Short mmCIF file of C-alpha atoms in Angstrom, two decimals:
data_model
loop_
_atom_site.label_atom_id
_atom_site.label_comp_id
_atom_site.label_asym_id
_atom_site.label_seq_id
_atom_site.Cartn_x
_atom_site.Cartn_y
_atom_site.Cartn_z
CA MET A 1 -61.87 15.21 8.66
CA PRO A 2 -59.04 17.17 7.03
CA SER A 3 -55.72 15.39 6.86
CA PRO A 4 -52.90 16.71 9.06
CA PRO A 5 -50.43 19.03 7.37
CA ALA A 6 -47.40 17.39 5.80
CA PRO A 7 -44.09 17.70 7.64
CA LEU A 8 -42.25 20.91 6.82
CA ALA A 9 -39.40 20.48 4.37
CA PRO A 10 -37.46 22.60 1.84
CA GLY A 11 -39.71 23.24 -1.16
CA SER A 12 -42.95 22.84 0.81
CA LEU A 13 -45.73 25.32 0.11
CA VAL A 14 -47.36 26.20 3.44
CA THR A 15 -50.97 27.44 3.61
CA GLY A 16 -50.84 27.79 -0.16
CA ARG A 17 -48.69 30.88 0.18
CA TYR A 18 -45.30 30.48 1.88
CA ARG A 19 -42.65 28.41 0.11
CA LEU A 20 -39.93 27.10 2.44
CA LEU A 21 -36.41 27.52 1.09
CA ARG A 22 -34.00 26.38 3.82
CA GLN A 23 -34.01 25.53 7.50
CA ILE A 24 -31.82 27.86 9.58
CA GLY A 25 -32.14 26.56 13.12
CA ASN A 26 -33.95 24.02 15.24
CA ALA A 27 -34.15 24.57 18.98
CA LYS A 28 -37.36 25.41 20.84
CA SER A 29 -38.69 26.37 17.42
CA THR A 30 -37.54 25.99 13.82
CA LEU A 31 -36.59 29.01 11.73
CA TRP A 32 -36.94 28.94 7.97
CA GLU A 33 -35.96 31.23 5.16
CA ALA A 34 -39.01 31.32 2.92
CA HIS A 35 -40.76 33.20 0.12
CA ASP A 36 -44.22 34.74 0.16
CA ASP A 37 -45.60 33.73 -3.24
CA VAL A 38 -48.59 36.06 -2.89
CA LEU A 39 -46.68 39.29 -2.26
CA ALA A 40 -43.45 38.12 -3.91
CA ARG A 41 -41.18 38.93 -1.00
CA PRO A 42 -38.72 37.03 1.21
CA VAL A 43 -39.91 36.14 4.70
CA ALA A 44 -38.62 34.41 7.80
CA ILE A 45 -40.93 31.75 9.25
CA ARG A 46 -40.69 30.38 12.76
CA SER A 47 -42.44 27.06 13.15
CA LEU A 48 -43.68 26.47 16.71
CA PRO A 49 -44.83 23.42 18.66
CA THR A 50 -48.56 23.02 18.28
CA THR A 51 -49.16 23.15 22.05
CA GLY A 52 -47.90 25.44 24.78
CA THR A 53 -47.06 28.33 22.46
CA ASP A 54 -50.12 30.57 22.79
CA ALA A 55 -47.95 33.21 24.48
CA VAL A 56 -45.58 33.27 21.50
CA LEU A 57 -48.40 33.89 19.05
CA ASP A 58 -49.84 36.60 21.30
CA ALA A 59 -46.41 38.24 21.58
CA ALA A 60 -46.01 38.25 17.81
CA ARG A 61 -49.39 39.89 17.37
CA ARG A 62 -48.58 42.58 19.93
CA ALA A 63 -45.14 43.31 18.51
CA GLY A 64 -46.48 43.37 14.97
CA VAL A 65 -48.34 46.64 15.54
CA VAL A 66 -45.21 48.66 16.43
CA PRO A 67 -44.45 50.89 13.42
CA HIS A 68 -40.68 51.19 13.65
CA ARG A 69 -38.46 50.12 10.78
CA THR A 70 -35.61 48.96 13.03
CA LEU A 71 -37.87 46.24 14.44
CA THR A 72 -38.40 43.32 12.08
CA ARG A 73 -42.14 43.19 11.51
CA ALA A 74 -44.40 40.23 12.16
CA TYR A 75 -46.41 39.92 8.94
CA ASP A 76 -48.64 37.00 9.77
CA VAL A 77 -49.56 34.48 12.44
CA VAL A 78 -50.77 31.05 11.34
CA ASP A 79 -52.72 29.06 13.93
CA GLU A 80 -54.27 26.02 12.29
CA PRO A 81 -54.68 22.42 13.45
CA GLY A 82 -51.22 20.89 13.53
CA LEU A 83 -49.54 24.09 12.32
CA ARG A 84 -48.37 27.20 14.17
CA LEU A 85 -46.20 29.77 12.41
CA VAL A 86 -44.96 33.30 12.95
CA VAL A 87 -44.15 34.94 9.62
CA ARG A 88 -41.70 37.83 9.80
CA GLU A 89 -39.87 40.22 7.58
CA TRP A 90 -36.68 38.65 6.21
CA VAL A 91 -33.48 40.62 6.90
CA ALA A 92 -30.17 39.81 5.26
CA GLY A 93 -27.66 40.93 7.85
CA GLU A 94 -24.80 39.88 10.08
CA PRO A 95 -25.51 39.35 13.78
CA LEU A 96 -23.77 41.76 16.15
CA ASP A 97 -21.98 38.90 17.92
CA ASP A 98 -20.32 37.85 14.65
CA VAL A 99 -19.32 41.43 13.86
CA VAL A 100 -17.82 42.05 17.29
CA ALA A 101 -16.05 38.68 17.22
CA GLU A 102 -13.82 40.12 14.50
CA SER A 103 -13.13 43.30 16.46
CA PRO A 104 -14.95 45.43 19.08
CA LEU A 105 -16.68 48.49 17.68
CA ALA A 106 -15.19 51.95 17.98
CA PRO A 107 -17.09 53.81 20.72
CA ASP A 108 -18.82 56.18 18.30
CA ARG A 109 -19.94 53.26 16.11
CA ALA A 110 -21.16 51.36 19.18
CA MET A 111 -23.19 54.38 20.29
CA ALA A 112 -24.75 54.66 16.83
CA VAL A 113 -25.64 50.97 16.59
CA ILE A 114 -27.02 50.55 20.10
CA GLY A 115 -28.63 53.98 19.86
CA SER A 116 -30.69 52.63 16.94
CA VAL A 117 -31.64 49.61 19.02
CA ALA A 118 -32.65 51.88 21.91
CA GLU A 119 -34.81 54.00 19.60
CA ALA A 120 -36.64 50.85 18.46
CA LEU A 121 -37.20 49.71 22.04
CA ALA A 122 -38.47 53.16 22.99
CA ALA A 123 -40.97 53.02 20.13
CA ALA A 124 -42.08 49.54 21.18
CA ALA A 125 -42.48 50.61 24.82
CA ALA A 126 -44.92 53.30 23.69
CA TYR A 127 -47.15 50.42 22.54
CA GLY A 128 -46.64 48.45 25.74
CA VAL A 129 -44.22 46.04 24.04
CA HIS A 130 -40.79 45.11 25.43
CA HIS A 131 -38.18 42.84 23.95
CA GLY A 132 -37.58 40.95 27.18
CA ARG A 133 -34.59 38.88 26.04
CA LEU A 134 -32.26 41.10 24.04
CA HIS A 135 -28.97 39.48 23.01
CA PRO A 136 -26.29 40.31 20.37
CA GLY A 137 -27.76 37.59 18.16
CA HIS A 138 -30.98 39.63 17.92
CA ILE A 139 -29.15 42.62 16.41
CA LEU A 140 -28.52 42.42 12.65
CA LEU A 141 -26.26 44.82 10.75
CA THR A 142 -27.18 44.96 7.08
CA PRO A 143 -24.75 45.52 4.17
CA ASP A 144 -26.20 48.99 3.58
CA GLY A 145 -25.56 50.06 7.17
CA ASP A 146 -28.99 49.54 8.72
CA VAL A 147 -29.52 48.14 12.21
CA ARG A 148 -32.39 45.71 12.70
CA VAL A 149 -33.77 44.11 15.87
CA THR A 150 -35.42 40.69 15.69
CA ASP A 151 -37.81 38.70 17.89
CA ALA A 152 -39.20 41.54 20.02
CA ALA A 153 -41.43 40.02 22.73
CA THR A 154 -41.40 36.57 21.07
CA ALA A 155 -37.86 35.65 22.19
CA ALA A 156 -38.92 35.91 25.83
CA ALA A 157 -42.21 34.10 25.20
CA LEU A 158 -40.37 31.22 23.52
CA VAL A 159 -38.54 30.39 26.75
CA GLY A 160 -41.46 31.12 29.03
CA ALA A 161 -39.88 34.28 30.45
CA PRO A 162 -41.99 37.22 31.66
CA ALA A 163 -42.91 39.79 29.04
CA GLY A 164 -40.27 42.19 30.35
CA ASP A 165 -40.39 45.86 31.29
CA ASP A 166 -38.47 49.12 30.89
CA THR A 167 -35.89 48.05 33.47
CA GLY A 168 -35.10 44.78 31.71
CA ASP A 169 -34.66 46.46 28.33
CA VAL A 170 -32.50 49.23 29.81
CA GLN A 171 -30.21 46.68 31.44
CA ALA A 172 -30.05 44.75 28.18
CA LEU A 173 -28.99 47.93 26.38
CA GLY A 174 -26.20 48.31 28.95
CA CYS A 175 -25.09 44.75 28.22
CA LEU A 176 -25.08 45.41 24.48
CA LEU A 177 -23.05 48.62 24.86
CA TYR A 178 -20.55 46.84 27.12
CA PHE A 179 -20.23 44.00 24.60
CA ALA A 180 -19.97 46.29 21.59
CA VAL A 181 -17.04 48.33 22.96
CA THR A 182 -15.16 45.52 24.72
CA GLY A 183 -15.96 42.32 22.86
CA ARG A 184 -16.91 40.71 26.18
CA TRP A 185 -20.37 39.76 27.37
CA PRO A 186 -21.30 40.79 30.94
CA GLY A 187 -24.50 38.79 31.21
CA PRO A 188 -25.09 35.50 33.03
CA GLU A 189 -26.07 33.47 29.97
CA SER A 190 -23.29 34.17 27.51
CA GLY A 191 -23.45 31.01 25.44
CA SER A 192 -20.44 31.12 23.14
CA LEU A 193 -19.66 34.80 23.82
CA PRO A 194 -16.41 35.62 25.65
CA ALA A 195 -17.20 36.39 29.28
CA ALA A 196 -16.47 39.84 30.65
CA PRO A 197 -13.25 39.93 32.69
CA THR A 198 -13.22 40.27 36.44
CA ASP A 199 -10.78 41.53 39.04
CA GLU A 200 -10.94 39.51 42.26
CA GLY A 201 -14.53 38.57 41.57
CA ARG A 202 -15.61 42.03 40.41
CA LEU A 203 -16.79 42.81 36.93
CA CYS A 204 -14.36 45.22 35.27
CA SER A 205 -15.89 48.42 33.94
CA PRO A 206 -15.57 48.99 30.16
CA ARG A 207 -12.71 51.48 30.62
CA GLN A 208 -10.73 48.83 32.48
CA VAL A 209 -11.21 46.33 29.66
CA ARG A 210 -10.48 48.59 26.73
CA ALA A 211 -8.48 51.79 26.69
CA GLY A 212 -10.08 54.81 25.10
CA VAL A 213 -13.70 54.18 26.08
CA PRO A 214 -14.98 57.70 26.78
CA ARG A 215 -15.55 58.36 30.46
CA ASP A 216 -19.16 59.47 29.97
CA LEU A 217 -19.95 56.40 27.88
CA ASP A 218 -18.43 54.21 30.58
CA LYS A 219 -20.68 55.90 33.13
CA LEU A 220 -23.78 55.45 30.96
CA ILE A 221 -23.06 51.73 30.56
CA VAL A 222 -22.66 51.31 34.31
CA ASP A 223 -25.80 53.35 34.93
CA CYS A 224 -27.80 51.10 32.57
CA LEU A 225 -26.62 48.04 34.43
CA LEU A 226 -27.36 49.52 37.84
CA TRP A 227 -30.62 49.80 39.64
CA GLY A 228 -30.33 53.14 41.35
CA PRO A 229 -30.90 56.91 41.16
CA THR A 230 -28.82 57.35 37.99
CA THR A 231 -30.26 54.37 36.12
CA PRO A 232 -32.08 55.47 32.95
CA ALA A 233 -35.78 55.01 33.50
CA SER A 234 -36.49 53.85 29.97
CA ALA A 235 -35.02 53.11 26.56
CA ALA A 236 -36.07 56.62 25.55
CA GLU A 237 -33.79 58.06 28.24
CA VAL A 238 -30.92 55.90 26.98
CA VAL A 239 -31.51 57.39 23.52
CA SER A 240 -31.40 60.88 24.97
CA ARG A 241 -28.14 60.28 26.82
CA LEU A 242 -26.48 58.59 23.85
CA THR A 243 -27.52 61.48 21.62
CA ALA A 244 -26.00 63.96 24.04
CA LEU A 245 -22.75 61.97 24.14
CA ARG A 246 -22.51 61.80 20.37
CA HIS A 247 -23.21 65.49 20.00
CA ALA A 248 -20.50 66.20 22.56
CA GLY A 249 -18.07 65.07 19.91
CA GLU A 250 -16.34 62.30 21.85
CA ARG A 251 -14.62 60.11 19.28
CA THR A 252 -11.91 57.49 19.71
CA GLU A 253 -9.77 55.37 17.40
CA GLN A 254 -9.84 51.59 17.38
CA ILE A 255 -7.39 50.47 20.04
CA PRO A 256 -6.31 47.16 21.63
CA LEU A 257 -8.86 45.21 23.65
CA VAL A 258 -6.82 45.08 26.83
CA ASP A 259 -6.17 48.26 28.75
CA THR A 260 -2.68 48.08 30.25
CA THR A 261 -3.14 51.28 32.23
CA GLU A 262 -3.03 50.62 35.97
CA PRO A 263 -5.95 52.30 37.79
CA ALA A 264 -5.17 54.51 40.74
CA PRO A 265 -4.84 52.59 44.03
CA VAL A 266 -8.00 53.74 45.75
CA GLN A 267 -10.57 52.00 47.87
CA ARG A 268 -12.39 49.41 45.80
CA SER A 269 -15.88 50.34 44.70
CA ARG A 270 -18.66 48.39 46.39
CA LEU A 271 -20.89 48.79 43.35
CA PRO A 272 -22.35 45.53 42.06
CA LEU A 273 -23.24 45.30 38.38
CA VAL A 274 -26.10 43.03 37.49
CA ILE A 275 -26.62 41.86 34.08
CA GLY A 276 -28.59 39.94 32.63
CA ALA A 277 -30.25 37.97 30.63
CA GLY A 278 -30.69 36.92 33.49
CA LEU A 279 -29.33 40.29 35.24
CA ALA A 280 -31.20 43.26 38.46
CA VAL A 281 -29.30 45.70 40.47
CA LEU A 282 -29.20 48.41 43.08
CA LEU A 283 -26.99 51.43 43.41
CA VAL A 284 -24.84 51.01 46.50
CA GLY A 285 -23.94 54.63 47.07
CA TYR A 286 -23.07 57.92 45.44
CA VAL A 287 -19.50 57.79 46.71
CA ALA A 288 -18.88 54.34 45.21
CA LEU A 289 -20.45 55.42 41.93
CA ALA A 290 -18.30 58.53 41.77
CA ALA A 291 -15.20 56.41 42.32
CA LEU A 292 -16.18 54.05 39.52
CA THR A 293 -17.19 56.61 36.95
CA SER A 294 -14.15 58.77 37.60
CA GLY A 295 -12.04 55.88 36.40
CA SER A 296 -10.32 55.45 39.76
CA GLY A 297 -12.14 52.30 40.89
CA ASN A 298 -10.72 48.82 40.52
CA GLY A 299 -13.89 47.15 39.36
CA VAL A 300 -17.34 46.37 40.58
CA PRO A 301 -18.62 43.35 42.50
CA PHE A 302 -19.31 40.48 40.15
CA PRO A 303 -22.91 39.46 40.44
CA ASP A 304 -25.63 38.03 38.09
CA LEU A 305 -22.65 36.05 36.96
CA ALA A 306 -21.15 39.26 35.91
CA ALA A 307 -23.77 41.39 37.25
CA LEU A 308 -24.28 45.44 37.73
CA GLY A 309 -30.84 51.80 48.82
CA HIS A 310 -31.63 51.06 53.27
CA ARG A 311 -28.57 50.34 55.04
CA ASN A 312 -26.97 46.90 55.15
CA THR A 313 -26.72 46.00 58.81
CA THR A 314 -25.16 42.58 58.24
CA SER A 315 -21.85 43.69 56.77
CA ALA A 316 -18.82 41.86 58.09
CA ALA A 317 -16.65 44.98 58.10
CA PRO A 318 -16.42 46.59 61.57
CA HIS A 319 -16.92 50.31 61.97
CA THR A 320 -13.75 52.39 62.11
CA PRO A 321 -14.05 55.70 63.99
CA ALA A 322 -12.99 58.80 62.08
CA GLY A 323 -9.29 59.36 62.50
CA GLY A 324 -8.84 56.04 64.27
CA SER A 325 -7.73 52.57 63.31
CA ALA A 326 -9.82 49.49 62.86
CA PRO A 327 -10.28 47.35 65.95
CA PRO A 328 -8.00 44.33 66.19
CA SER A 329 -10.79 41.98 65.15
CA ALA A 330 -10.80 43.58 61.69
CA ALA A 331 -7.54 41.87 60.88
CA VAL A 332 -8.72 38.42 61.92
CA GLN A 333 -9.18 36.14 58.93
CA LEU A 334 -11.97 33.63 59.47
CA THR A 335 -11.61 30.24 57.80
CA PRO A 336 -14.48 28.59 55.94
CA TYR A 337 -15.47 25.11 57.04
CA PRO A 338 -15.36 22.54 54.22
CA LEU A 339 -18.83 21.67 52.95
CA VAL A 340 -19.82 18.26 51.60
CA SER A 341 -22.64 19.38 49.31
CA ALA A 342 -25.23 22.00 48.46
CA SER A 343 -28.74 21.22 47.27
CA SER A 344 -31.84 23.21 46.44
CA PHE A 345 -34.53 23.35 49.12
CA ASP A 346 -38.01 23.92 47.70
CA PRO A 347 -40.61 22.35 50.00
CA PRO A 348 -44.35 22.40 49.21
CA PRO A 349 -45.98 24.35 47.68
CA GLY A 350 -42.72 24.34 45.67
CA ASP A 351 -42.04 21.47 43.29
CA GLY A 352 -39.07 20.15 45.28
CA SER A 353 -36.30 21.30 42.97
CA GLU A 354 -34.99 24.79 42.29
CA GLU A 355 -32.25 24.57 39.61
CA GLN A 356 -30.75 21.58 41.43
CA SER A 357 -28.09 20.92 38.78
CA GLN A 358 -26.43 24.29 39.49
CA THR A 359 -26.24 24.23 43.30
CA GLY A 360 -22.57 23.25 43.45
CA LYS A 361 -21.64 26.60 41.93
CA ALA A 362 -22.47 28.34 45.21
CA ILE A 363 -19.74 26.46 47.09
CA ASP A 364 -17.10 25.86 44.39
CA GLY A 365 -14.93 28.80 45.49
CA ASP A 366 -15.30 30.48 42.10
CA PRO A 367 -17.21 33.81 42.34
CA SER A 368 -17.74 33.86 38.57
CA THR A 369 -20.15 30.93 38.86
CA ALA A 370 -23.45 30.99 40.69
CA TRP A 371 -26.59 29.08 41.58
CA PHE A 372 -29.70 30.97 40.50
CA THR A 373 -33.28 30.58 41.57
CA GLU A 374 -35.92 30.31 38.92
CA ASN A 375 -37.36 33.54 37.49
CA TYR A 376 -40.50 34.85 39.19
CA THR A 377 -42.96 37.59 38.31
CA ARG A 378 -42.66 39.30 41.71
CA ALA A 379 -40.09 39.73 44.45
CA ASP A 380 -42.25 37.59 46.78
CA PHE A 381 -41.81 34.53 44.53
CA GLY A 382 -44.82 35.50 42.48
CA GLY A 383 -47.03 35.05 45.53
CA LEU A 384 -46.68 31.28 45.02
CA LYS A 385 -44.67 30.41 48.12
CA LYS A 386 -42.82 31.86 51.11
CA GLY A 387 -39.35 31.33 49.70
CA VAL A 388 -36.76 28.88 48.44
CA GLY A 389 -33.47 27.78 49.90
CA LEU A 390 -30.01 26.36 49.46
CA LEU A 391 -29.25 23.53 51.90
CA LEU A 392 -25.63 22.99 52.92
CA ASP A 393 -24.41 19.69 54.33
CA ALA A 394 -21.19 20.01 56.32
CA GLY A 395 -20.93 16.27 56.93
CA THR A 396 -20.48 16.88 60.64
CA ALA A 397 -21.83 19.28 63.26
CA LEU A 398 -20.35 22.80 63.06
CA ALA A 399 -20.45 25.76 65.43
CA PRO A 400 -19.58 28.67 63.10
CA THR A 401 -18.92 32.29 63.96
CA ARG A 402 -20.67 33.60 60.88
CA VAL A 403 -22.21 32.71 57.52
CA GLN A 404 -21.14 34.91 54.61
CA VAL A 405 -23.20 35.11 51.42
CA THR A 406 -22.21 36.80 48.18
CA PHE A 407 -25.12 37.27 45.81
CA THR A 408 -24.77 38.06 42.13
CA ALA A 409 -26.69 41.28 42.74
CA PRO A 410 -28.08 43.23 45.70
CA GLY A 411 -31.74 43.13 46.59
CA ALA A 412 -32.37 39.83 48.39
CA THR A 413 -33.37 39.26 52.00
CA TYR A 414 -32.80 35.93 53.68
CA GLU A 415 -32.57 33.85 56.82
CA ILE A 416 -29.84 31.51 58.01
CA ARG A 417 -31.37 28.40 59.54
CA ALA A 418 -29.73 25.25 60.93
CA ALA A 419 -30.57 21.76 62.20
CA ASP A 420 -28.93 18.47 63.08
CA THR A 421 -31.03 16.58 60.54
CA ALA A 422 -32.43 17.71 57.20
CA GLY A 423 -36.16 18.03 57.77
CA PRO A 424 -38.84 18.33 55.07
CA THR A 425 -39.98 21.91 55.72
CA ARG A 426 -38.51 25.33 56.38
CA ASP A 427 -39.65 25.16 60.00
CA SER A 428 -37.54 22.02 60.48
CA PHE A 429 -34.60 24.44 60.63
CA PRO A 430 -34.69 27.01 63.49
CA VAL A 431 -33.56 30.54 62.56
CA GLU A 432 -29.94 31.38 63.49
CA GLY A 433 -29.93 34.89 62.00
CA THR A 434 -31.32 37.14 59.28
CA GLY A 435 -29.58 38.90 56.42
CA ASP A 436 -30.40 41.95 54.32
CA ALA A 437 -28.62 42.24 50.97
CA SER A 438 -30.65 45.21 49.74
CA ARG A 439 -27.54 47.42 49.65
CA SER A 440 -24.60 45.12 49.12
CA ALA A 441 -24.24 41.86 47.24
CA THR A 442 -21.93 40.51 49.96
CA THR A 443 -23.43 40.21 53.43
CA THR A 444 -22.60 38.41 56.65
CA VAL A 445 -24.79 37.00 59.41
CA ALA A 446 -23.13 36.60 62.80
CA ILE A 447 -24.06 33.35 64.56
CA SER A 448 -24.44 34.09 68.26
CA ASN A 449 -25.92 30.72 69.17
CA ARG A 450 -22.84 28.52 68.95
CA THR A 451 -24.78 25.25 69.08
CA PRO A 452 -23.23 22.85 66.54
CA HIS A 453 -25.38 21.77 63.58
CA ARG A 454 -24.62 19.69 60.51
CA PHE A 455 -27.15 21.22 58.09
CA TRP A 456 -27.24 24.95 57.32
CA LEU A 457 -30.03 26.47 55.25
CA LEU A 458 -29.90 29.72 53.30
CA TRP A 459 -33.60 30.57 53.09
CA LEU A 460 -34.41 33.38 50.65
CA THR A 461 -37.39 35.50 51.65
CA ARG A 462 -37.30 38.18 48.94
CA LEU A 463 -35.79 38.31 45.44
CA PRO A 464 -34.04 41.17 43.65
CA ARG A 465 -35.21 42.49 40.32
CA ALA A 466 -33.50 40.83 37.36
CA THR A 467 -33.82 40.95 33.60
CA GLY A 468 -37.21 39.48 32.77
CA GLY A 469 -38.51 39.27 36.34
CA TYR A 470 -37.12 38.54 39.79
CA ARG A 471 -34.51 36.00 40.81
CA ALA A 472 -31.50 35.63 43.08
CA GLY A 473 -28.08 34.25 42.31
CA VAL A 474 -25.70 32.98 44.98
CA ALA A 475 -22.09 33.25 43.83
CA SER A 476 -20.61 32.15 47.16
CA ILE A 477 -21.72 31.00 50.58
CA THR A 478 -19.31 30.07 53.37
CA VAL A 479 -19.78 28.86 56.92
CA ASP A 480 -16.82 30.37 58.75
CA HIS A 481 -15.01 29.80 62.07
#
């Protein structure tokens, strides 16, 4: 029986060919700078756990066939007893997040850099390959001016995320453009990146964050982050639109990060941006979009943490007749009841816990935080179950007038259920009303049955599209009287 391979260490010669030089990182996998002694070239080697990583190896093989120089190539896959490696081209470059940390890019430079990324993603899509988890750390800028993209397909596989699609990569390109021109990250999982600013819970558009962002570039970024009629259908369409913008000759100088120009006092756009990764979004309406892209809006609803149609029939805003005034009830301010706790509700066939550690973010009063469901392959929870929920404990019986839910992005449908005791199944909680957030991230369900109940259940029945799959995020839920 052959002896198991020796532990990896600097100086080790792996498979008689790859000499390890230095360890770069150690998270879900270990990255090494190494040297290929056979072909006398530098390589990057990612060492993987020996079990549970078949999808990563498959992703590397698929991505390795894409012939585009902007994508770092997978040279080799090693799958031997006790040893699993992905061997890639070594690139000496500075990650985009480090570059932007010093100063945001001028708009024309940002369009050139992200345009190169978009071209690479378009080439990969032609081979059925998508990045699936694009982040500024995956973009390297080399000393000679090249742009390189790392970990196509494998980054998503490493964390068990779906393989991705055109929509996910387009939204990721929108995030990268936003970050490049503002220095702020609009996605839900920012890590150490500065979060994108908000205005009363709404993600600010790039032109609100940084003066001098061309209007058409601002619109393209918003369109990438939106799921609607003007969303680019693919990375190739993003390339086309960026090329047109650059040829139009729009150029700006480097200017301060904060735009001190006050936007015109117009009705606030109802356009939610979804980002992220984690991000999934729907266009709310042509009028709202026109207001935003004309530069007159005051921001966009803040969803998939900072996220970017069928009519919403559960809106709290009453109808105002043309030429008339709103009915007196429009001015009534309802008061939220205090809630003791929020917990995930994932009865069988669920595993009993749906991101339980994050549930408090839905009731903390801060719209920039949110509880997210897990990621699923389909809007119907991957066909695995009927739904998942967020269970609210008021500590005492309440008879509310309404329940208001603000999601991080439009697209969800849900039920409001209630009971005096917290039962083990969904049916333990009779339905008090239904909500449709397919148009607007913020929706309201009127409670006509004023019977007091202590426990209130937000039961999600359909998920919106998000980067890498389908998931919902609840930024705020209130039980109002």
